[in-house]
Amino acid sequence: DAKTTQPPSMDCAEGRAANLPCNHSTISGNEYVYWYRQIHSQGPQYIIHGLKNNETNEMASLIITEDRKSSTLILPHATLRDTAVYYCIVRATGGSYIPTFGRGTSLIVHP
Amino acid sequence: GAGVSQSPSNKVTEKGKDVELRCDPISGHTALYWYRQSLGQGLEFLIYFQGNSAPDKSGLPSDRFSAERTGGSVSTLTIQRTQQEDSAVYLCASSRRQGAVGTEAFFGQGTRLTVV
């Protein structure tokens, strides 16, 4: 699976949009982009995934560039409870798959 | 229950003792994973089960670590002769199946193991 690069930390004001970037310049055509987050002392939680179209669900939006070499996770109205480590993963379809988590981005939402 | 359940939530053991950690995956999920996370570190893959296939043990750090999955459901991670460096949170996850889109992994809350 392609490697991903994320900034180690970011901060955001409560109520504002949090935009978390991820670079995956070696992504292949059959690889999806997945996002998870891990709130302190909890297990990771799935957020969203996509292939090339932008995706939105009740938690977040995922914007994938046209060349698919990078993506941005958007939390439209961040709350204090969104403070967590956010992980960007790319994975291929087919065969076995073991989610590999890098160091992620530590997002701190402040009042 | 609706989610992945792990027990115990906390375990304190003496160095040299054996411990068993249990994971109940989501019903119907054929893939099951064990990870560990040391304080302030990322998730380290340990072992993966998929259906009736032989498990992928490539992440186990030593032969003191083993895991089994009975009946394709409940899994037990065993650590023999525990060492202080085994202290970590052990996380279990399950997913519907491999090789298809949408097979996001669902994680339990973990077992915090402390070796004293």
PDB file of C-alpha atoms in Angstrom:
ATOM      1  CA  ASP A   1       0.000   0.000   0.000  1.00  0.00           C
ATOM      2  CA  ALA A   2       1.080   3.579  -0.721  1.00  0.00           C
ATOM      3  CA  LYS A   3       2.679   5.587   2.065  1.00  0.00           C
ATOM      4  CA  THR A   4       1.040   8.699   3.406  1.00  0.00           C
ATOM      5  CA  THR A   5       2.469  11.908   4.836  1.00  0.00           C
ATOM      6  CA  GLN A   6       0.612  14.026   7.357  1.00  0.00           C
ATOM      7  CA  PRO A   7       1.620  17.041   9.453  1.00  0.00           C
ATOM      8  CA  PRO A   8       2.334  15.938  13.024  1.00  0.00           C
ATOM      9  CA  SER A   9       0.030  18.481  14.623  1.00  0.00           C
ATOM     10  CA  MET A  10      -2.565  21.138  13.912  1.00  0.00           C
ATOM     11  CA  ASP A  11      -4.890  23.280  15.909  1.00  0.00           C
ATOM     12  CA  CYS A  12      -8.273  24.792  15.206  1.00  0.00           C
ATOM     13  CA  ALA A  13     -10.712  27.098  16.947  1.00  0.00           C
ATOM     14  CA  GLU A  14     -13.979  25.594  18.093  1.00  0.00           C
ATOM     15  CA  GLY A  15     -16.745  26.160  15.571  1.00  0.00           C
ATOM     16  CA  ARG A  16     -14.351  26.680  12.687  1.00  0.00           C
ATOM     17  CA  ALA A  17     -13.590  24.194   9.936  1.00  0.00           C
ATOM     18  CA  ALA A  18     -10.642  21.889  10.498  1.00  0.00           C
ATOM     19  CA  ASN A  19      -8.843  20.950   7.284  1.00  0.00           C
ATOM     20  CA  LEU A  20      -6.444  18.042   7.680  1.00  0.00           C
ATOM     21  CA  PRO A  21      -4.153  17.342   4.710  1.00  0.00           C
ATOM     22  CA  CYS A  22      -2.650  14.058   3.596  1.00  0.00           C
ATOM     23  CA  ASN A  23      -0.146  13.431   0.836  1.00  0.00           C
ATOM     24  CA  HIS A  24      -0.187  10.078  -0.937  1.00  0.00           C
ATOM     25  CA  SER A  25       1.805  10.807  -4.068  1.00  0.00           C
ATOM     26  CA  THR A  26       2.488   7.124  -4.858  1.00  0.00           C
ATOM     27  CA  ILE A  27      -1.133   6.066  -4.700  1.00  0.00           C
ATOM     28  CA  SER A  28      -2.209   3.516  -7.298  1.00  0.00           C
ATOM     29  CA  GLY A  29      -5.361   3.553  -9.375  1.00  0.00           C
ATOM     30  CA  ASN A  30      -7.067   0.880  -7.300  1.00  0.00           C
ATOM     31  CA  GLU A  31      -6.189   2.324  -3.899  1.00  0.00           C
ATOM     32  CA  TYR A  32      -8.760   4.021  -1.707  1.00  0.00           C
ATOM     33  CA  VAL A  33      -8.116   6.750   0.853  1.00  0.00           C
ATOM     34  CA  TYR A  34      -9.391   5.987   4.370  1.00  0.00           C
ATOM     35  CA  TRP A  35      -9.471   8.241   7.409  1.00  0.00           C
ATOM     36  CA  TYR A  36      -9.628   7.159  11.039  1.00  0.00           C
ATOM     37  CA  ARG A  37      -9.294   9.085  14.265  1.00  0.00           C
ATOM     38  CA  GLN A  38      -8.271   8.124  17.766  1.00  0.00           C
ATOM     39  CA  ILE A  39      -9.562  10.084  20.689  1.00  0.00           C
ATOM     40  CA  HIS A  40      -7.413   9.847  23.788  1.00  0.00           C
ATOM     41  CA  SER A  41      -7.715   6.505  25.589  1.00  0.00           C
ATOM     42  CA  GLN A  42     -10.057   5.069  22.975  1.00  0.00           C
ATOM     43  CA  GLY A  43      -9.645   2.732  20.026  1.00  0.00           C
ATOM     44  CA  PRO A  44      -9.428   4.208  16.507  1.00  0.00           C
ATOM     45  CA  GLN A  45     -12.715   5.118  14.857  1.00  0.00           C
ATOM     46  CA  TYR A  46     -13.476   4.962  11.150  1.00  0.00           C
ATOM     47  CA  ILE A  47     -14.465   8.332   9.660  1.00  0.00           C
ATOM     48  CA  ILE A  48     -14.753   8.178   5.877  1.00  0.00           C
ATOM     49  CA  HIS A  49     -13.171   6.792   2.733  1.00  0.00           C
ATOM     50  CA  GLY A  50     -13.114   7.557  -1.006  1.00  0.00           C
ATOM     51  CA  LEU A  51     -11.546   6.677  -4.337  1.00  0.00           C
ATOM     52  CA  LYS A  52     -11.591   9.791  -6.519  1.00  0.00           C
ATOM     53  CA  ASN A  53     -14.891  11.531  -5.952  1.00  0.00           C
ATOM     54  CA  ASN A  54     -15.403  13.802  -2.993  1.00  0.00           C
ATOM     55  CA  GLU A  55     -17.341  12.152  -0.194  1.00  0.00           C
ATOM     56  CA  THR A  56     -19.430  13.459   2.678  1.00  0.00           C
ATOM     57  CA  ASN A  57     -21.049  11.794   5.630  1.00  0.00           C
ATOM     58  CA  GLU A  58     -22.375  12.883   9.002  1.00  0.00           C
ATOM     59  CA  MET A  59     -18.884  13.137  10.434  1.00  0.00           C
ATOM     60  CA  ALA A  60     -16.787  14.786   7.755  1.00  0.00           C
ATOM     61  CA  SER A  61     -16.063  15.536   4.115  1.00  0.00           C
ATOM     62  CA  LEU A  62     -13.229  14.091   2.084  1.00  0.00           C
ATOM     63  CA  ILE A  63     -11.777  16.071  -0.782  1.00  0.00           C
ATOM     64  CA  ILE A  64      -9.438  14.164  -3.125  1.00  0.00           C
ATOM     65  CA  THR A  65      -7.405  16.070  -5.701  1.00  0.00           C
ATOM     66  CA  GLU A  66      -7.927  15.255  -9.353  1.00  0.00           C
ATOM     67  CA  ASP A  67      -4.528  13.566  -9.621  1.00  0.00           C
ATOM     68  CA  ARG A  68      -5.316  11.700  -6.357  1.00  0.00           C
ATOM     69  CA  LYS A  69      -1.907  12.496  -4.929  1.00  0.00           C
ATOM     70  CA  SER A  70      -3.366  14.252  -1.915  1.00  0.00           C
ATOM     71  CA  SER A  71      -6.566  14.602   0.043  1.00  0.00           C
ATOM     72  CA  THR A  72      -8.074  16.767   2.760  1.00  0.00           C
ATOM     73  CA  LEU A  73     -10.354  15.709   5.559  1.00  0.00           C
ATOM     74  CA  ILE A  74     -12.716  18.502   6.519  1.00  0.00           C
ATOM     75  CA  LEU A  75     -14.514  18.737   9.840  1.00  0.00           C
ATOM     76  CA  PRO A  76     -16.902  21.578   8.988  1.00  0.00           C
ATOM     77  CA  HIS A  77     -17.613  22.812  12.518  1.00  0.00           C
ATOM     78  CA  ALA A  78     -14.991  21.460  14.860  1.00  0.00           C
ATOM     79  CA  THR A  79     -15.904  20.878  18.489  1.00  0.00           C
ATOM     80  CA  LEU A  80     -13.718  20.207  21.508  1.00  0.00           C
ATOM     81  CA  ARG A  81     -14.656  16.528  21.191  1.00  0.00           C
ATOM     82  CA  ASP A  82     -12.954  16.408  17.799  1.00  0.00           C
ATOM     83  CA  THR A  83      -9.582  16.727  19.519  1.00  0.00           C
ATOM     84  CA  ALA A  84      -7.858  13.496  18.468  1.00  0.00           C
ATOM     85  CA  VAL A  85      -5.135  11.951  16.333  1.00  0.00           C
ATOM     86  CA  TYR A  86      -6.287  11.636  12.726  1.00  0.00           C
ATOM     87  CA  TYR A  87      -4.866   8.905  10.513  1.00  0.00           C
ATOM     88  CA  CYS A  88      -4.880   8.855   6.708  1.00  0.00           C
ATOM     89  CA  ILE A  89      -4.442   5.404   5.126  1.00  0.00           C
ATOM     90  CA  VAL A  90      -4.461   4.238   1.527  1.00  0.00           C
ATOM     91  CA  ARG A  91      -5.387   0.689   0.672  1.00  0.00           C
ATOM     92  CA  ALA A  92      -5.971  -1.421  -2.384  1.00  0.00           C
ATOM     93  CA  THR A  93      -8.945  -3.599  -3.121  1.00  0.00           C
ATOM     94  CA  GLY A  94      -8.376  -7.292  -3.520  1.00  0.00           C
ATOM     95  CA  GLY A  95      -6.281  -9.653  -1.469  1.00  0.00           C
ATOM     96  CA  SER A  96      -5.678  -9.374   2.231  1.00  0.00           C
ATOM     97  CA  TYR A  97      -5.364  -5.998   3.825  1.00  0.00           C
ATOM     98  CA  ILE A  98      -3.890  -5.006   7.153  1.00  0.00           C
ATOM     99  CA  PRO A  99      -4.531  -1.375   8.081  1.00  0.00           C
ATOM    100  CA  THR A 100      -1.161   0.251   8.687  1.00  0.00           C
ATOM    101  CA  PHE A 101      -1.274   3.372  10.815  1.00  0.00           C
ATOM    102  CA  GLY A 102       1.442   6.021  10.658  1.00  0.00           C
ATOM    103  CA  ARG A 103       1.862   8.735  13.278  1.00  0.00           C
ATOM    104  CA  GLY A 104      -1.142  10.718  12.055  1.00  0.00           C
ATOM    105  CA  THR A 105      -1.990  14.356  12.797  1.00  0.00           C
ATOM    106  CA  SER A 106      -2.720  15.409  16.346  1.00  0.00           C
ATOM    107  CA  LEU A 107      -5.574  17.897  16.069  1.00  0.00           C
ATOM    108  CA  ILE A 108      -6.268  20.141  19.028  1.00  0.00           C
ATOM    109  CA  VAL A 109      -9.518  22.078  18.984  1.00  0.00           C
ATOM    110  CA  HIS A 110      -9.384  25.024  21.366  1.00  0.00           C
ATOM    111  CA  PRO A 111     -12.203  27.186  22.731  1.00  0.00           C
TER     112      PRO A 111
ATOM    113  CA  GLY B   1     -23.274  -6.104  21.659  1.00  0.00           C
ATOM    114  CA  ALA B   2     -22.976  -3.884  18.637  1.00  0.00           C
ATOM    115  CA  GLY B   3     -19.247  -3.265  18.803  1.00  0.00           C
ATOM    116  CA  VAL B   4     -15.947  -5.039  19.354  1.00  0.00           C
ATOM    117  CA  SER B   5     -15.625  -6.043  22.974  1.00  0.00           C
ATOM    118  CA  GLN B   6     -12.319  -6.567  24.753  1.00  0.00           C
ATOM    119  CA  SER B   7     -11.635  -7.906  28.216  1.00  0.00           C
ATOM    120  CA  PRO B   8     -10.289  -7.143  30.654  1.00  0.00           C
ATOM    121  CA  SER B   9     -10.146  -3.390  30.183  1.00  0.00           C
ATOM    122  CA  ASN B  10      -7.176  -3.192  32.512  1.00  0.00           C
ATOM    123  CA  LYS B  11      -4.681  -5.815  33.586  1.00  0.00           C
ATOM    124  CA  VAL B  12      -1.771  -5.498  35.979  1.00  0.00           C
ATOM    125  CA  THR B  13       0.552  -8.465  36.105  1.00  0.00           C
ATOM    126  CA  GLU B  14       3.912  -9.333  37.583  1.00  0.00           C
ATOM    127  CA  LYS B  15       6.921  -9.735  35.359  1.00  0.00           C
ATOM    128  CA  GLY B  16       7.285 -13.337  34.268  1.00  0.00           C
ATOM    129  CA  LYS B  17       3.590 -14.213  34.502  1.00  0.00           C
ATOM    130  CA  ASP B  18       1.449 -15.223  31.529  1.00  0.00           C
ATOM    131  CA  VAL B  19      -1.586 -13.159  30.498  1.00  0.00           C
ATOM    132  CA  GLU B  20      -4.542 -13.763  28.204  1.00  0.00           C
ATOM    133  CA  LEU B  21      -6.441 -10.962  26.508  1.00  0.00           C
ATOM    134  CA  ARG B  22      -9.816 -11.586  24.942  1.00  0.00           C
ATOM    135  CA  CYS B  23     -11.532 -10.067  21.923  1.00  0.00           C
ATOM    136  CA  ASP B  24     -15.156 -10.543  20.856  1.00  0.00           C
ATOM    137  CA  PRO B  25     -15.494  -9.202  17.311  1.00  0.00           C
ATOM    138  CA  ILE B  26     -18.644  -7.896  15.712  1.00  0.00           C
ATOM    139  CA  SER B  27     -20.903 -10.777  14.741  1.00  0.00           C
ATOM    140  CA  GLY B  28     -20.385 -11.820  11.148  1.00  0.00           C
ATOM    141  CA  HIS B  29     -16.994 -10.133  10.775  1.00  0.00           C
ATOM    142  CA  THR B  30     -14.555 -12.581   9.289  1.00  0.00           C
ATOM    143  CA  ALA B  31     -11.390 -10.507   9.634  1.00  0.00           C
ATOM    144  CA  LEU B  32      -9.850  -9.870  13.053  1.00  0.00           C
ATOM    145  CA  TYR B  33      -6.706  -7.892  13.906  1.00  0.00           C
ATOM    146  CA  TRP B  34      -4.603  -7.358  17.010  1.00  0.00           C
ATOM    147  CA  TYR B  35      -2.502  -4.238  17.489  1.00  0.00           C
ATOM    148  CA  ARG B  36      -0.635  -2.776  20.408  1.00  0.00           C
ATOM    149  CA  GLN B  37       0.033   0.829  21.249  1.00  0.00           C
ATOM    150  CA  SER B  38       2.723   1.860  23.666  1.00  0.00           C
ATOM    151  CA  LEU B  39       2.407   5.171  25.490  1.00  0.00           C
ATOM    152  CA  GLY B  40       2.637   8.054  23.049  1.00  0.00           C
ATOM    153  CA  GLN B  41       3.303   5.758  20.102  1.00  0.00           C
ATOM    154  CA  GLY B  42       1.415   4.692  17.005  1.00  0.00           C
ATOM    155  CA  LEU B  43      -0.407   1.420  16.437  1.00  0.00           C
ATOM    156  CA  GLU B  44       1.819  -1.601  15.920  1.00  0.00           C
ATOM    157  CA  PHE B  45       0.284  -4.495  13.990  1.00  0.00           C
ATOM    158  CA  LEU B  46       0.607  -7.882  15.700  1.00  0.00           C
ATOM    159  CA  ILE B  47      -1.516 -10.551  14.014  1.00  0.00           C
ATOM    160  CA  TYR B  48      -4.410 -10.914  11.588  1.00  0.00           C
ATOM    161  CA  PHE B  49      -7.037 -13.630  11.130  1.00  0.00           C
ATOM    162  CA  GLN B  50      -9.212 -14.003   8.048  1.00  0.00           C
ATOM    163  CA  GLY B  51     -11.850 -16.704   8.033  1.00  0.00           C
ATOM    164  CA  ASN B  52     -10.342 -20.182   8.079  1.00  0.00           C
ATOM    165  CA  SER B  53      -7.059 -19.113   6.528  1.00  0.00           C
ATOM    166  CA  ALA B  54      -3.767 -19.391   8.353  1.00  0.00           C
ATOM    167  CA  PRO B  55      -3.216 -16.226  10.418  1.00  0.00           C
ATOM    168  CA  ASP B  56      -0.684 -13.597   9.412  1.00  0.00           C
ATOM    169  CA  LYS B  57       1.672 -13.563  12.396  1.00  0.00           C
ATOM    170  CA  SER B  58       4.256 -11.302  10.821  1.00  0.00           C
ATOM    171  CA  GLY B  59       3.840  -8.577  13.437  1.00  0.00           C
ATOM    172  CA  LEU B  60       4.332 -10.666  16.566  1.00  0.00           C
ATOM    173  CA  PRO B  61       7.434  -9.291  18.319  1.00  0.00           C
ATOM    174  CA  SER B  62       8.632 -12.549  19.841  1.00  0.00           C
ATOM    175  CA  ASP B  63       7.686 -16.186  20.368  1.00  0.00           C
ATOM    176  CA  ARG B  64       6.276 -15.226  23.755  1.00  0.00           C
ATOM    177  CA  PHE B  65       3.283 -13.841  21.863  1.00  0.00           C
ATOM    178  CA  SER B  66       0.608 -16.066  20.366  1.00  0.00           C
ATOM    179  CA  ALA B  67      -3.021 -15.771  19.413  1.00  0.00           C
ATOM    180  CA  GLU B  68      -5.845 -18.029  18.443  1.00  0.00           C
ATOM    181  CA  ARG B  69      -9.317 -17.564  17.129  1.00  0.00           C
ATOM    182  CA  THR B  70     -11.879 -20.194  17.962  1.00  0.00           C
ATOM    183  CA  GLY B  71     -14.819 -20.922  15.700  1.00  0.00           C
ATOM    184  CA  GLY B  72     -14.034 -17.918  13.575  1.00  0.00           C
ATOM    185  CA  SER B  73     -15.231 -15.601  16.317  1.00  0.00           C
ATOM    186  CA  VAL B  74     -13.631 -14.958  19.705  1.00  0.00           C
ATOM    187  CA  SER B  75      -9.880 -14.433  19.769  1.00  0.00           C
ATOM    188  CA  THR B  76      -7.383 -14.711  22.601  1.00  0.00           C
ATOM    189  CA  LEU B  77      -3.960 -13.065  22.615  1.00  0.00           C
ATOM    190  CA  THR B  78      -1.545 -14.765  24.999  1.00  0.00           C
ATOM    191  CA  ILE B  79       1.694 -13.275  26.258  1.00  0.00           C
ATOM    192  CA  GLN B  80       3.964 -15.677  28.095  1.00  0.00           C
ATOM    193  CA  ARG B  81       6.600 -14.678  30.619  1.00  0.00           C
ATOM    194  CA  THR B  82       5.611 -11.026  30.432  1.00  0.00           C
ATOM    195  CA  GLN B  83       8.281  -8.342  30.408  1.00  0.00           C
ATOM    196  CA  GLN B  84       7.999  -4.688  31.358  1.00  0.00           C
ATOM    197  CA  GLU B  85       8.346  -3.667  27.709  1.00  0.00           C
ATOM    198  CA  ASP B  86       5.102  -5.556  27.021  1.00  0.00           C
ATOM    199  CA  SER B  87       3.231  -2.814  28.878  1.00  0.00           C
ATOM    200  CA  ALA B  88       0.907  -1.198  26.347  1.00  0.00           C
ATOM    201  CA  VAL B  89      -2.695  -0.946  25.237  1.00  0.00           C
ATOM    202  CA  TYR B  90      -3.651  -3.989  23.184  1.00  0.00           C
ATOM    203  CA  LEU B  91      -6.315  -3.208  20.597  1.00  0.00           C
ATOM    204  CA  CYS B  92      -8.489  -5.621  18.675  1.00  0.00           C
ATOM    205  CA  ALA B  93     -10.376  -4.771  15.488  1.00  0.00           C
ATOM    206  CA  SER B  94     -12.674  -6.630  13.138  1.00  0.00           C
ATOM    207  CA  SER B  95     -14.027  -6.049   9.656  1.00  0.00           C
ATOM    208  CA  ARG B  96     -16.567  -7.679   7.398  1.00  0.00           C
ATOM    209  CA  ARG B  97     -14.184  -9.293   4.981  1.00  0.00           C
ATOM    210  CA  GLN B  98     -11.082  -8.733   3.005  1.00  0.00           C
ATOM    211  CA  GLY B  99     -10.556  -7.755  -0.556  1.00  0.00           C
ATOM    212  CA  ALA B 100     -13.523  -5.470  -0.935  1.00  0.00           C
ATOM    213  CA  VAL B 101     -14.283  -1.831  -0.534  1.00  0.00           C
ATOM    214  CA  GLY B 102     -15.996  -0.622   2.562  1.00  0.00           C
ATOM    215  CA  THR B 103     -14.316  -3.108   4.825  1.00  0.00           C
ATOM    216  CA  GLU B 104     -13.434  -0.500   7.388  1.00  0.00           C
ATOM    217  CA  ALA B 105     -12.085  -1.848  10.639  1.00  0.00           C
ATOM    218  CA  PHE B 106     -13.999  -1.391  13.879  1.00  0.00           C
ATOM    219  CA  PHE B 107     -11.878  -1.227  17.013  1.00  0.00           C
ATOM    220  CA  GLY B 108     -12.514  -2.201  20.585  1.00  0.00           C
ATOM    221  CA  GLN B 109     -11.564   0.012  23.509  1.00  0.00           C
ATOM    222  CA  GLY B 110      -8.452  -1.991  24.202  1.00  0.00           C
ATOM    223  CA  THR B 111      -6.873  -3.731  27.168  1.00  0.00           C
ATOM    224  CA  ARG B 112      -4.333  -1.699  29.086  1.00  0.00           C
ATOM    225  CA  LEU B 113      -1.628  -4.086  30.212  1.00  0.00           C
ATOM    226  CA  THR B 114       0.828  -3.035  32.888  1.00  0.00           C
ATOM    227  CA  VAL B 115       3.710  -5.323  33.779  1.00  0.00           C
ATOM    228  CA  VAL B 116       5.271  -4.544  37.144  1.00  0.00           C
TER     229      VAL B 116
END
